[in-house]
């Protein structure tokens, strides 16, 4: 499929189409080794080699980014009070194209850290967040009150049966779907796996269990696990293997 050169450059993160035209006029763009200055030039990235200043521009239908969200950032495009997670992205991801198409798959609270997924793939987003998909999400949780070993089986059973979660703010009470808890060596640290993504869900679930969450970090969405080498606020593109694992959860 062929597309206009200025459109391809804009989608690839080289600014607006006006910015792309400036790059073309400077003679920095080559197609199959030949300098091209015509912004109306059409090419097929699957068949043609496009380079900007000697660097090849790869064919990429959709963008998928993994971020380790830092605390104190909100999951929104704009916010009048707090920095947003989009502010952590480099300028190349703030072009008009990405501002219109790049979005989050689900959200995390301002004080919650961990795995965030950005993408331009609307179909994948719909499948992952659809209530029919039941895409599992895994959280690391630190609790205010340690859980003694002899109390764990009762909690496991309550979560497996689906606990009644109380209302909060404008959100109504609900009965949670069955969830799974994984214990660690520390009595106040656990992993919780849920299949929903309701408002403050993990915190509200532990409140219903007479406990309080003091630290929360999402570590996995479906088959996609957070890269432990990413520091808070850092991000990178998904590998082909990670994307395949993520897509495998929604089949």
Short mmCIF file of C-alpha atoms in Angstrom, two decimals, residues 66 68 217 219 225-232 234 236 242:
data_model
loop_
_atom_site.label_atom_id
_atom_site.label_comp_id
_atom_site.label_asym_id
_atom_site.label_seq_id
_atom_site.Cartn_x
_atom_site.Cartn_y
_atom_site.Cartn_z
CA UNK A 66 5.40 -0.33 27.57
CA UNK A 68 6.81 1.64 34.07
CA UNK A 217 2.17 -1.70 41.36
CA UNK A 219 3.25 -5.99 36.98
CA UNK A 225 4.89 -8.66 31.95
CA UNK A 226 6.56 -5.42 33.02
CA UNK A 227 10.23 -5.25 32.07
CA UNK A 228 12.03 -5.12 35.46
CA UNK A 229 14.87 -3.12 33.93
CA UNK A 230 12.61 -0.12 33.29
CA UNK A 231 12.98 2.51 35.99
CA UNK A 232 9.84 4.46 37.02
CA UNK A 234 10.93 4.86 31.54
CA UNK A 236 10.23 1.29 25.34
CA UNK A 242 5.87 -9.50 23.85
#
